[in-house]
PDB file of C-alpha atoms in Angstrom:
ATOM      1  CA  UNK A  92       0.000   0.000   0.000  1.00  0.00           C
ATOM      2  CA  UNK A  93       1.541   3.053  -0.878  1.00  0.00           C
ATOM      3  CA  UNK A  94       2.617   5.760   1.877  1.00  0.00           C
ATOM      4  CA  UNK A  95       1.760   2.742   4.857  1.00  0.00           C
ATOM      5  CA  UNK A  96       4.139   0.252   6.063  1.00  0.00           C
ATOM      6  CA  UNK A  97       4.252  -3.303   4.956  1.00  0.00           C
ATOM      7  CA  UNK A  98       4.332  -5.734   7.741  1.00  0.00           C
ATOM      8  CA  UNK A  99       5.598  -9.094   6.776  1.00  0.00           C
ATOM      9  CA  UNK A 100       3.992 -12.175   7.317  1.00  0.00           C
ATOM     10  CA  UNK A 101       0.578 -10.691   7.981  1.00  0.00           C
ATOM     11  CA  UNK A 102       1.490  -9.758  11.059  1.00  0.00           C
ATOM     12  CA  UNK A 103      -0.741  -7.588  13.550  1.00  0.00           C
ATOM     13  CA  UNK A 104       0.201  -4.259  13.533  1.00  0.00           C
ATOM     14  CA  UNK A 105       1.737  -3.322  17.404  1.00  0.00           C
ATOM     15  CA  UNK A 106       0.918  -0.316  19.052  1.00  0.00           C
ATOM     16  CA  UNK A 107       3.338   2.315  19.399  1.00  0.00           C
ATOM     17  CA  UNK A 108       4.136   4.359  22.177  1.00  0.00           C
ATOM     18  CA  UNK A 109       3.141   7.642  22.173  1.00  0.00           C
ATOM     19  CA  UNK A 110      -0.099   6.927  20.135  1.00  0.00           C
ATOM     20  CA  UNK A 111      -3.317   7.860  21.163  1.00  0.00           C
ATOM     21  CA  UNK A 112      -5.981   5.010  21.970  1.00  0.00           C
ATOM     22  CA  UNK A 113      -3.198   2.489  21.875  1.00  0.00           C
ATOM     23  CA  UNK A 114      -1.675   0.322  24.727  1.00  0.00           C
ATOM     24  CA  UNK A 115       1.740   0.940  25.725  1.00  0.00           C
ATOM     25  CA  UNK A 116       2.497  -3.014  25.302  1.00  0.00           C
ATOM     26  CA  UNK A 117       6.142  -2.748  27.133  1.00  0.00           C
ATOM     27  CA  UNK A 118       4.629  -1.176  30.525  1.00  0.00           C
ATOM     28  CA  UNK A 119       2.580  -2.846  32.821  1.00  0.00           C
ATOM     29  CA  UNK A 120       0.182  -0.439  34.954  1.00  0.00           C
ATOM     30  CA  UNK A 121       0.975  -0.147  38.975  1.00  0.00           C
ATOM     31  CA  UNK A 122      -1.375   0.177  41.555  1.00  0.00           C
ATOM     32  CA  UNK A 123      -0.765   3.136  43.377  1.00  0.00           C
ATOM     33  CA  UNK A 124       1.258   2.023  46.516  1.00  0.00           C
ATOM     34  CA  UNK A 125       0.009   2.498  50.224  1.00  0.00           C
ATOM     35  CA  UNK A 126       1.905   4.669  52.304  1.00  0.00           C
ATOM     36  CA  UNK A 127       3.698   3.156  55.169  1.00  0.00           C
ATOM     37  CA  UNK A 128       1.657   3.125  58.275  1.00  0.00           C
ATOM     38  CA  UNK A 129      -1.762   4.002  56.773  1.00  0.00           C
ATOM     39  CA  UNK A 130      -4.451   1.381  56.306  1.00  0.00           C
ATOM     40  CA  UNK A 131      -5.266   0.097  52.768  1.00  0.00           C
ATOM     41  CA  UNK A 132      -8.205   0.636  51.544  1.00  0.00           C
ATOM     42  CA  UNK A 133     -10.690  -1.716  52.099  1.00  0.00           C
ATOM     43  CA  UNK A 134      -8.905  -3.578  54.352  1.00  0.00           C
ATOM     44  CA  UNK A 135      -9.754  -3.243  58.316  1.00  0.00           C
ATOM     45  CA  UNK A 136      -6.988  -3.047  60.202  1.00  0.00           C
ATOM     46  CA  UNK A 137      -7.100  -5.728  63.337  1.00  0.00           C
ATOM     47  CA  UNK A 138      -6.258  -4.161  66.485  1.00  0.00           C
ATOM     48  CA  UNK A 139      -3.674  -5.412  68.530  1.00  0.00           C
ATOM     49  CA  UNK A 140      -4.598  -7.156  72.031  1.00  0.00           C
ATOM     50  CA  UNK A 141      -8.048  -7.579  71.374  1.00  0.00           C
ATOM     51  CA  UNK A 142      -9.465 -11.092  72.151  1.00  0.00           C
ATOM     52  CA  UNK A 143      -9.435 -13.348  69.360  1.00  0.00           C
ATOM     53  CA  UNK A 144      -5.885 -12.037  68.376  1.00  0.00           C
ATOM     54  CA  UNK A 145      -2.524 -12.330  68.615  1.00  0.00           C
ATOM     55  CA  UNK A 146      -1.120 -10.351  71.531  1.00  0.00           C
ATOM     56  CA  UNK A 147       2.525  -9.366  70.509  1.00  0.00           C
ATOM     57  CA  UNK A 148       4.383  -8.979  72.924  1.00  0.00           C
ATOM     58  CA  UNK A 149       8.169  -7.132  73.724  1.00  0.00           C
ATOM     59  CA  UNK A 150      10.384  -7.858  70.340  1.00  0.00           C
ATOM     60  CA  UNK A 151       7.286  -8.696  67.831  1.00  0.00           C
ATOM     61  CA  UNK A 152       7.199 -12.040  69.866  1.00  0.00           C
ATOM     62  CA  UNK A 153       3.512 -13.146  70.063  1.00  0.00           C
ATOM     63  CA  UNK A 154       1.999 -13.858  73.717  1.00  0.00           C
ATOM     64  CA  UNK A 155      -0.716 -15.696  74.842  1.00  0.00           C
ATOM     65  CA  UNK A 156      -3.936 -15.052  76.512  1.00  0.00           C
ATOM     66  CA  UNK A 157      -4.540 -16.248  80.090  1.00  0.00           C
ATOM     67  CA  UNK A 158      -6.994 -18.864  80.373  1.00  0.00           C
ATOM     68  CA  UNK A 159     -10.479 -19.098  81.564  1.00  0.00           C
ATOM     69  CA  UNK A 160     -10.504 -21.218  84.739  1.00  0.00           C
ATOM     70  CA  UNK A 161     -11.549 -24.642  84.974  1.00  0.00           C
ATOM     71  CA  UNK A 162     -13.394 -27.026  87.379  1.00  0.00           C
ATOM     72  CA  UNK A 163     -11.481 -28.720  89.775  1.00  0.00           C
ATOM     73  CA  UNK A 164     -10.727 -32.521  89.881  1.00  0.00           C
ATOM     74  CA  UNK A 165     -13.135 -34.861  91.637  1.00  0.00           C
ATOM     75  CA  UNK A 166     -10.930 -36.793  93.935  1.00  0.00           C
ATOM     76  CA  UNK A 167     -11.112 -40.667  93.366  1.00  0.00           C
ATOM     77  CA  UNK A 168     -13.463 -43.022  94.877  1.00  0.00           C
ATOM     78  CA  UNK A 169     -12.594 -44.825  98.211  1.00  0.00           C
ATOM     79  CA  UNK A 170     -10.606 -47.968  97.492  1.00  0.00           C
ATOM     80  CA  UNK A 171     -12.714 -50.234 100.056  1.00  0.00           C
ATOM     81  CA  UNK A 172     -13.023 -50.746 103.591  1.00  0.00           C
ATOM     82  CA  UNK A 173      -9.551 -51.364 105.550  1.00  0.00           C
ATOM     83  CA  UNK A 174      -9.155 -54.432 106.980  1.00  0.00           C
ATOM     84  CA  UNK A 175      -7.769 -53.327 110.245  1.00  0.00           C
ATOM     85  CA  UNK A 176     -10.375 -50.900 111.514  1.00  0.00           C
ATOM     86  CA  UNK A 177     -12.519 -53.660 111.031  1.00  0.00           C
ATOM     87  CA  UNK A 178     -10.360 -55.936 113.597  1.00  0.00           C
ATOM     88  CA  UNK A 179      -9.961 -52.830 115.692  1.00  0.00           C
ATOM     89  CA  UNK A 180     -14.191 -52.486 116.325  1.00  0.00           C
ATOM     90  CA  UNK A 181     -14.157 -55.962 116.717  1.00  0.00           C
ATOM     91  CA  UNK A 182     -11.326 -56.406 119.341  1.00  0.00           C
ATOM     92  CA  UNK A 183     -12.146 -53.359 121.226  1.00  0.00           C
ATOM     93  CA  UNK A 184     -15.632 -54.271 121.663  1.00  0.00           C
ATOM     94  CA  UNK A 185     -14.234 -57.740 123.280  1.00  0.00           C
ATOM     95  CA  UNK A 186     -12.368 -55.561 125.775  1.00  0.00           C
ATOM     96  CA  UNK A 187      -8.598 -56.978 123.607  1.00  0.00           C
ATOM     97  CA  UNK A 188      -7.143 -53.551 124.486  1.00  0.00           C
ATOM     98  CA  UNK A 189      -3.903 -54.529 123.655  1.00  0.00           C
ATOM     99  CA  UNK A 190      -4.727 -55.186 120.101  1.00  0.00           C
ATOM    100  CA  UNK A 191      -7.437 -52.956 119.900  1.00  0.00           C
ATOM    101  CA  UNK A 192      -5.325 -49.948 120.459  1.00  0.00           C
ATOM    102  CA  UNK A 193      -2.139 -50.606 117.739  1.00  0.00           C
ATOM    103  CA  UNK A 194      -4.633 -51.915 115.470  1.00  0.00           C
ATOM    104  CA  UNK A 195      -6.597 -48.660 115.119  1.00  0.00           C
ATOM    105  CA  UNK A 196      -3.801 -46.470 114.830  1.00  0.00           C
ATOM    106  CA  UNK A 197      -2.575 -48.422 111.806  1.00  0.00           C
ATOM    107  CA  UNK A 198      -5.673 -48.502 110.369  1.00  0.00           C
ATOM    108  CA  UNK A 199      -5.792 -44.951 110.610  1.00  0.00           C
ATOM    109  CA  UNK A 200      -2.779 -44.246 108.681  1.00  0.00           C
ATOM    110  CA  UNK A 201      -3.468 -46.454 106.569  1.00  0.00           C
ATOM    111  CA  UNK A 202      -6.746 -45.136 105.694  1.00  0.00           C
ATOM    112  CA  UNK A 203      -4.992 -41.805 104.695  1.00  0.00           C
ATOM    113  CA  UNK A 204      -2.467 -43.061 102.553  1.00  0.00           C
ATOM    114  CA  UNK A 205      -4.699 -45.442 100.697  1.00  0.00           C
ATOM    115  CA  UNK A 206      -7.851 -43.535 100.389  1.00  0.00           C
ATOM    116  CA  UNK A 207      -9.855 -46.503 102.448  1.00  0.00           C
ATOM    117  CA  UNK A 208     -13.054 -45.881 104.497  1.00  0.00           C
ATOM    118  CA  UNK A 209     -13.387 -47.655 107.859  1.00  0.00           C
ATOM    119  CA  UNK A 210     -12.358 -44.552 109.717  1.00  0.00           C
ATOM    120  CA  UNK A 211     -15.551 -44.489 112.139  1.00  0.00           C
ATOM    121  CA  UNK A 212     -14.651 -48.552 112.658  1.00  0.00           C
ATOM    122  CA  UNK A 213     -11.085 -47.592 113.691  1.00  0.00           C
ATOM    123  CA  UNK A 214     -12.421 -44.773 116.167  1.00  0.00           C
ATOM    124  CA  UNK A 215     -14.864 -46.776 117.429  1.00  0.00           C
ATOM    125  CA  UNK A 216     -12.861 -49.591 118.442  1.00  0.00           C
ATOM    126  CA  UNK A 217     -10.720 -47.196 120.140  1.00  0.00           C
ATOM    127  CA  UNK A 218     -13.295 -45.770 122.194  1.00  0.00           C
ATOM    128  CA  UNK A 219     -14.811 -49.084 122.915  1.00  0.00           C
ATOM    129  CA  UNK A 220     -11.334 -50.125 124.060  1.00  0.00           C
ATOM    130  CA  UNK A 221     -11.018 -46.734 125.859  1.00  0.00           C
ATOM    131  CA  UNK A 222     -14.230 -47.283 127.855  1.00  0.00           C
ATOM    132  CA  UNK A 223     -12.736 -51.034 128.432  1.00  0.00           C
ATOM    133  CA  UNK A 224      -9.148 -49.476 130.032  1.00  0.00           C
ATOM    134  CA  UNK A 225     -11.673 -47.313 132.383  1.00  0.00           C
ATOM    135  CA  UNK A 226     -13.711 -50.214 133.490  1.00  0.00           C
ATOM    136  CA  UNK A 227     -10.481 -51.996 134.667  1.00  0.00           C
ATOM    137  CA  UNK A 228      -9.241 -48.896 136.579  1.00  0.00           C
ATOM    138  CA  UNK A 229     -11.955 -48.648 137.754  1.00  0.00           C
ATOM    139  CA  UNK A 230     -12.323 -51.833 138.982  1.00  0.00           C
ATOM    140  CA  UNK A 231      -8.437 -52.415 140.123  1.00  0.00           C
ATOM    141  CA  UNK A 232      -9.218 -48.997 142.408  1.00  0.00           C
ATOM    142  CA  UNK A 233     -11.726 -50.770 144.231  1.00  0.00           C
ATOM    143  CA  UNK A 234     -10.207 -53.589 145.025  1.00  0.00           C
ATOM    144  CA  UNK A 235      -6.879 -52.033 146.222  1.00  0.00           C
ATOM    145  CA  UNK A 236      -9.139 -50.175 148.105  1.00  0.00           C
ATOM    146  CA  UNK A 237     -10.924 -53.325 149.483  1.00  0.00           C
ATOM    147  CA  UNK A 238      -7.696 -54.616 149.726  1.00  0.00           C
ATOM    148  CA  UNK A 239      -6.311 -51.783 151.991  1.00  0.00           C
ATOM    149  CA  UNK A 240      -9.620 -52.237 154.322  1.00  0.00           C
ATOM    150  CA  UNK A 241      -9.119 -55.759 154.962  1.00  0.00           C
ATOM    151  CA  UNK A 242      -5.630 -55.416 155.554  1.00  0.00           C
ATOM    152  CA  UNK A 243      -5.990 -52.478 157.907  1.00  0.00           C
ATOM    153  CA  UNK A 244      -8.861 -54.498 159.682  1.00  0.00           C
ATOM    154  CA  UNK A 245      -6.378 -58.034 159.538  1.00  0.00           C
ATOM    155  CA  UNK A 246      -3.485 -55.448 160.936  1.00  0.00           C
ATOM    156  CA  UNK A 247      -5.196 -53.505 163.213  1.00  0.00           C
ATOM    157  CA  UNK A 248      -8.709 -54.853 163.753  1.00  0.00           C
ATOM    158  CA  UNK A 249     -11.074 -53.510 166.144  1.00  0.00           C
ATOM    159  CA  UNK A 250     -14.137 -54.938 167.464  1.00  0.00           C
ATOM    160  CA  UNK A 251     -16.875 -52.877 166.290  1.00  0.00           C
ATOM    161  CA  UNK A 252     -19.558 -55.948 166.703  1.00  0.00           C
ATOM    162  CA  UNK A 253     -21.503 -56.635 169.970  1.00  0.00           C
ATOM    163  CA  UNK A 254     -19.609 -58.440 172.364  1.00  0.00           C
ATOM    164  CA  UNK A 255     -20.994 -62.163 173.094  1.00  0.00           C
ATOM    165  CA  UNK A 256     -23.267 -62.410 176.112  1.00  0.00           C
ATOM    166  CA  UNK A 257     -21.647 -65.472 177.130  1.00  0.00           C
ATOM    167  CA  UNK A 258     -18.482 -66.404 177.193  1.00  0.00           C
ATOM    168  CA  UNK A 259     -17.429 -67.784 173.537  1.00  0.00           C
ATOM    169  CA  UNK A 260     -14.605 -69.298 172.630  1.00  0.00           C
ATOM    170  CA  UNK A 261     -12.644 -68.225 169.931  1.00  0.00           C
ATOM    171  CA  UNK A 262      -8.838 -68.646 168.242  1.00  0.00           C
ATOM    172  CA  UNK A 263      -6.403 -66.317 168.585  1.00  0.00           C
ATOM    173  CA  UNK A 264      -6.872 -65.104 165.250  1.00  0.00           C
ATOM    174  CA  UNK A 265      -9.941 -63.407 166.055  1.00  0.00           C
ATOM    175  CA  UNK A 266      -9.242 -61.825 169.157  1.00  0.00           C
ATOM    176  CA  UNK A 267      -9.763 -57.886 168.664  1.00  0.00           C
ATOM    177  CA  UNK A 268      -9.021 -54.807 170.191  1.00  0.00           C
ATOM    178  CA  UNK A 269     -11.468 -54.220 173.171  1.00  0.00           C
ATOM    179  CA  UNK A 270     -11.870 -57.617 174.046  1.00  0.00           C
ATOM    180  CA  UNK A 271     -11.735 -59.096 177.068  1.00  0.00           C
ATOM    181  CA  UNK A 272     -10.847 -62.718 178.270  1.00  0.00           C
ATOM    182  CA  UNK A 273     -12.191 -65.112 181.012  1.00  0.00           C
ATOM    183  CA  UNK A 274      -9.419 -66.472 181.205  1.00  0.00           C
ATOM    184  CA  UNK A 275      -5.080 -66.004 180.925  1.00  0.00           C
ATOM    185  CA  UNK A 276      -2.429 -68.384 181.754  1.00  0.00           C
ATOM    186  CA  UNK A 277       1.079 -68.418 180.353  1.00  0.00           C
ATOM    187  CA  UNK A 278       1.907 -70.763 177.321  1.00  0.00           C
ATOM    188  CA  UNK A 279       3.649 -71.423 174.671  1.00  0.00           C
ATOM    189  CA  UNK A 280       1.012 -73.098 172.422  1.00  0.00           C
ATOM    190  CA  UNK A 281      -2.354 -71.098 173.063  1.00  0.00           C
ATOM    191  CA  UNK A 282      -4.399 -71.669 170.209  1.00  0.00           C
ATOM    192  CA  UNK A 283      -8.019 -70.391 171.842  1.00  0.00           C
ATOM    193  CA  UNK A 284      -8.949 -68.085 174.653  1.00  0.00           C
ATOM    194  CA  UNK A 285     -12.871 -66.952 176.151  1.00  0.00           C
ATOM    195  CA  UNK A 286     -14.309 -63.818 175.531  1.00  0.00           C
ATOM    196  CA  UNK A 287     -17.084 -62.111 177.241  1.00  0.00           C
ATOM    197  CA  UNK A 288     -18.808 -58.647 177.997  1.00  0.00           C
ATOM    198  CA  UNK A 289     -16.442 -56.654 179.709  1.00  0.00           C
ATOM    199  CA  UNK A 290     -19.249 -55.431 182.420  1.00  0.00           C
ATOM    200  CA  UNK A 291     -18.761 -58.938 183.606  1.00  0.00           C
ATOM    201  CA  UNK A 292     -15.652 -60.442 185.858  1.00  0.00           C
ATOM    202  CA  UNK A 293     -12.609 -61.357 183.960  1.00  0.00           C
ATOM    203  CA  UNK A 294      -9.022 -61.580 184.109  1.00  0.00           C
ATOM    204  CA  UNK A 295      -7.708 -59.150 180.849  1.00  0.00           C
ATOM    205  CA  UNK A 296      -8.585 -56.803 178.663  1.00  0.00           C
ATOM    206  CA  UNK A 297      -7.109 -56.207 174.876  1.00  0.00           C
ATOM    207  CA  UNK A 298      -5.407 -52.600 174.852  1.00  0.00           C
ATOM    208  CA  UNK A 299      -3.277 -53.262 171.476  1.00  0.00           C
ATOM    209  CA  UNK A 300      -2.138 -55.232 168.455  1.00  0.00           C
ATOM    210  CA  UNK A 301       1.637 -54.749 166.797  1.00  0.00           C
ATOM    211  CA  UNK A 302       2.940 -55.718 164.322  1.00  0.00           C
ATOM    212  CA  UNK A 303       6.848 -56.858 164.342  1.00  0.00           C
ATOM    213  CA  UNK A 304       9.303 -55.665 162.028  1.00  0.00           C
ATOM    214  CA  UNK A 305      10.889 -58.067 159.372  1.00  0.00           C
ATOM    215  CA  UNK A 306      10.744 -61.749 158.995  1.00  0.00           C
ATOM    216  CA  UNK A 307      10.257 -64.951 161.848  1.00  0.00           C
ATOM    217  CA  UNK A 308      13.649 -63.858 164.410  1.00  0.00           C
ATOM    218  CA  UNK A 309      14.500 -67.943 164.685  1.00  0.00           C
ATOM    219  CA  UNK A 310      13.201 -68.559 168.106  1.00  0.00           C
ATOM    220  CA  UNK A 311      10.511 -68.344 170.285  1.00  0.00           C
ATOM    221  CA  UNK A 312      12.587 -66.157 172.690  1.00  0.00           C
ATOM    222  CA  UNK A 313      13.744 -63.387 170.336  1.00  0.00           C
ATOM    223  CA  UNK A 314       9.778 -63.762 169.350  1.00  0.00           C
ATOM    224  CA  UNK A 315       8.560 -62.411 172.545  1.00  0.00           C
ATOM    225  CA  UNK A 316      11.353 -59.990 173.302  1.00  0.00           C
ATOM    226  CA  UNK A 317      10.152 -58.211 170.248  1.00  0.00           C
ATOM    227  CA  UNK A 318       6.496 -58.714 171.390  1.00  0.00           C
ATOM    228  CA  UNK A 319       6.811 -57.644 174.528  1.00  0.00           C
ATOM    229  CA  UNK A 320       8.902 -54.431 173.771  1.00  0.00           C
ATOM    230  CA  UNK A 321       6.398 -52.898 171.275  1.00  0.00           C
ATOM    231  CA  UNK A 322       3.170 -53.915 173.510  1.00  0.00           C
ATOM    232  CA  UNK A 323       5.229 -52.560 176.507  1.00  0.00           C
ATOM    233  CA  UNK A 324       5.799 -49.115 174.216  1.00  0.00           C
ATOM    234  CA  UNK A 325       2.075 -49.006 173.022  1.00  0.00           C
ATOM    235  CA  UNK A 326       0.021 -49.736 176.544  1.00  0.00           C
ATOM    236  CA  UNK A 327       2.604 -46.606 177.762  1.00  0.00           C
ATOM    237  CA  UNK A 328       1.092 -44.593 175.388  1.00  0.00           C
ATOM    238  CA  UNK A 329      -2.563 -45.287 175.812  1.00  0.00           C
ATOM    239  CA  UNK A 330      -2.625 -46.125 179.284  1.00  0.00           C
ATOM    240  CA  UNK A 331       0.252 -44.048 181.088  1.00  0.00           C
ATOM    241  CA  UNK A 332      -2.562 -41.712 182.574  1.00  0.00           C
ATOM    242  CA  UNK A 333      -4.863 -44.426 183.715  1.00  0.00           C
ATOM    243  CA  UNK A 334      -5.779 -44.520 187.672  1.00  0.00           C
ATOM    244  CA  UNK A 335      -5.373 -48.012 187.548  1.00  0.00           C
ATOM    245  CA  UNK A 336      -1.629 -47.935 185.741  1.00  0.00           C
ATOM    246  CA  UNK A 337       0.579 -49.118 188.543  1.00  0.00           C
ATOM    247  CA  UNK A 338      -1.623 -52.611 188.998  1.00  0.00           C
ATOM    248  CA  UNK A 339      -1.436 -53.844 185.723  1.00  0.00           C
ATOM    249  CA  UNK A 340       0.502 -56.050 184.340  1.00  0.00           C
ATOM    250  CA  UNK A 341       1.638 -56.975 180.697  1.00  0.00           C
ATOM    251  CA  UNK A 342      -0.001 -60.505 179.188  1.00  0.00           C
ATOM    252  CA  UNK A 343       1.085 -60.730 175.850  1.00  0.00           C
ATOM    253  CA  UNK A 344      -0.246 -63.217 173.008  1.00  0.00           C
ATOM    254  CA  UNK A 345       3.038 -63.826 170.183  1.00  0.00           C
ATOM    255  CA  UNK A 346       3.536 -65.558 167.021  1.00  0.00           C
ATOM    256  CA  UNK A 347       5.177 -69.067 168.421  1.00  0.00           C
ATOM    257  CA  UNK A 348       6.876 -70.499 165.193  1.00  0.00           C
ATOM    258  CA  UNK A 349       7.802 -69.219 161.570  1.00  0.00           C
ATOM    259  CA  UNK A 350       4.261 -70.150 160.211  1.00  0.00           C
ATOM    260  CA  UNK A 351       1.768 -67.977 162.485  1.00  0.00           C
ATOM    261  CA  UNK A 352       4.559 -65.106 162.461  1.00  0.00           C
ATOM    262  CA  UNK A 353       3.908 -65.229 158.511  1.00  0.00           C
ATOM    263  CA  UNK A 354       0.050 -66.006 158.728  1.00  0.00           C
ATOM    264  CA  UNK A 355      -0.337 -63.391 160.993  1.00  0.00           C
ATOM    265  CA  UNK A 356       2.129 -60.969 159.968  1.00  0.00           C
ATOM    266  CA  UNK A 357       4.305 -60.504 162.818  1.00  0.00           C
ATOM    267  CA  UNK A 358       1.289 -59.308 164.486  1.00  0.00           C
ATOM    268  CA  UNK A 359       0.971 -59.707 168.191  1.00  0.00           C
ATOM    269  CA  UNK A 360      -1.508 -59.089 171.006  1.00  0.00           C
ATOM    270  CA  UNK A 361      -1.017 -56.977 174.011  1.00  0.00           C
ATOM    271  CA  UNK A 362      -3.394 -57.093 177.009  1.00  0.00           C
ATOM    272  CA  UNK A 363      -3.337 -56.006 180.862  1.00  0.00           C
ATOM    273  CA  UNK A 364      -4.549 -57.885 183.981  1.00  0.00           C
ATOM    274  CA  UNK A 365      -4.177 -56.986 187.333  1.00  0.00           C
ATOM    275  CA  UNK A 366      -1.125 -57.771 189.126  1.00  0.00           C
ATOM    276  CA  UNK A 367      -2.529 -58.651 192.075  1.00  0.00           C
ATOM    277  CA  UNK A 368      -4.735 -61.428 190.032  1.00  0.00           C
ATOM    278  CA  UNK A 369      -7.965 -59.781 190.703  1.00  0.00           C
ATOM    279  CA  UNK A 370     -10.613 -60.026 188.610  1.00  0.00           C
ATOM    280  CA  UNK A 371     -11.148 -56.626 186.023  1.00  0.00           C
ATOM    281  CA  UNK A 372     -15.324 -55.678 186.469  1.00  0.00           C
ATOM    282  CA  UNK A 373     -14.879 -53.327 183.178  1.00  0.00           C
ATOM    283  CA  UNK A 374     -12.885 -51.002 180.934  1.00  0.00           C
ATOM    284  CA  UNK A 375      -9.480 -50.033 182.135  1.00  0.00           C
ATOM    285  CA  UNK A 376      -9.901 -46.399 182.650  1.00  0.00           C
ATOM    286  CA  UNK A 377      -7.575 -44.450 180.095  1.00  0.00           C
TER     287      UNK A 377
END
C-alpha cells in the first residue's frame, strides 16, 4: 500500500508508544502504593490485644492469653473398707485392748495413705477399748481399796460388833481390840482363849495389836522380846494416865513359830490384867 508500512507475514500491527488510543504493550500499569503506616483501603486493620488475636508482645514475639478457669478434679473413689479398723471395732468391743489400740492407729494411717473408708470402725474400736481401760481402773481402784480395808482391819482390827453375852470361845486369830478374856495363863502353844462382855468379871482386857518388824527372828525367845517391847511401848502410850496404871501387868499373846509369824504378819496381842490377880469388872480407865 503506498505511503503505509508493509508488515511481513501478515502480522498484527503493534501499538506504538506515544499513540493515542493504543496500549503501551512494554509497561505494565501499577497500583498506586500504600503509604507506610496508613491502612489500605478496604482492608480493616485488626487491632492489637483484642481477644481473638494475637497479643505481641516485647520484640514482635507473640503472647498468649490467660486462660479461663476450669473445674477442679473430683478426687477418686474410696478404694474399700480397711481391713484393720474392722479388727480394731471388733477387738475393742471384746475388751482386747492390747490389740485394739495398735490396730486402730494403723488402720488410721493407713486409711490416709490409701484412700480406704473404715475410719468411724477404727475410732470406734478405740473408744470401745477406751471405755474397756476405764472399766479396769476402775475396777483395780476398788479392790486395792478393798484390799487396803481388809488389811488395815487383819493389821489392826477392832471390834466394832456386839460383844458375846456369854463367854465364847474363839482362836487367837480373832481376838480384837477391846476384848476381854475369862481367862489367861502363860503358854507357849495357846491356840483359843474366852471372851465375854467386859461389864462382867474377867481376868484381861485387849489394849493393842503390833505388828513386828521383818521376817520370823529364829526362836521363840527373840519372838517375845520383840512382842513384849512394842506392847510394853504401846500400853505406855494409851494407858500411862490411867488410875489403875501401877496394877497392871503386861499378858502378851506372840507368834510361836515361823508359820503364824507369817500367817499373821508378825502381828501380836497386848493385854493387861491386874497384878494382884484380881478379877477386872470393866474397861481399864484411860
Amino acid at each position: 500500500m503506498i505511503g503505509g508500512l508493509v508488515y511481513p507475514n501478515d502480522q498484527q500491527p503493534q501499538g506504538l508508544p506515544g499513540q493515542p488510543g493504543q496500549p503501551d504493550y512494554g509497561q505494565i500499569p501499577q497500583p498506586p502504593q500504600p503509604e507506610y503506616g496508613q491502612p489500605q483501603p478496604g482492608y480493616a486493620q485488626p487491632a492489637y490485644g483484642q481477644p481473638g488475636q494475637w497479643d505481641y508482645g516485647p520484640g514482635g514475639q507473640p503472647g498468649y492469653q490467660p486462660m479461663p478457669p476450669g473445674y477442679p478434679m473430683a478426687p477418686p473413689p474410696p478404694q474399700g473398707t480397711n481391713g484393720l479398723a474392722i479388727a480394731t471395732l471388733i477387738l475393742g468391743l471384746l475388751g482386747a485392748c492390747l490389740l485394739a489400740v495398735p490396730f486402730g492407729i494403723i488402720a488410721l494411717t493407713q486409711i490416709k495413705q490409701r484412700n480406704q473408708t473404715g475410719r468411724g470402725l477404727a475410732i470406734g474400736g478405740l473408744v470401745a477399748s477406751g471405755v474397756w481401760a476405764l472399766i479396769v481402773v476402775i475396777l483395780v481402784a476398788v479392790g486395792v481399796v478393798n484390799d487396803s480395808d481388809t488389811s488395815a482391819s487383819q493389821d489392826n482390827p477392832i471390834r466394832t460388833s456386839a460383844l458375846p453375852d456369854s463367854p465364847t470361845s474363839i482362836s487367837v486369830d480373832e481376838v480384837k481390840i477391846g476384848d476381854c478374856l475369862q481367862t489367861v495363863e502363860e503358854n507357849n502353844h495357846i491356840r483359843k482363849v474366852t471372851v465375854l462382855p467386859c461389864d462382867s468379871a474377867h481376868d484381861a482386857e485387849v489394849i493393842a495389836q503390833v505388828h513386828l518388824t521383818g521376817s520370823w527372828p529364829g526362836s521363840l525367845d527373840a519372838s517375845f522380846q520383840q512382842a513384849n517391847d512394842a506392847c510394853l511401848d504401846e500400853i505406855d502410850k494409851q494407858l500411862s494416865k490411867s488410875s489403875m496404871y501401877d496394877q497392871l501387868e503386861t499378858f502378851i499373846l506372840y507368834p510361836a513359830n515361823e508359820t503364824q509369824w507369817n500367817k499373821l504378819n508378825g502381828r501380836a496381842t497386848c493385854m493387861v490384867h491386874d497384878a494382884s490377880g484380881k478379877k477386872l469388872t470393866g474397861k481399864v480407865p484411860r
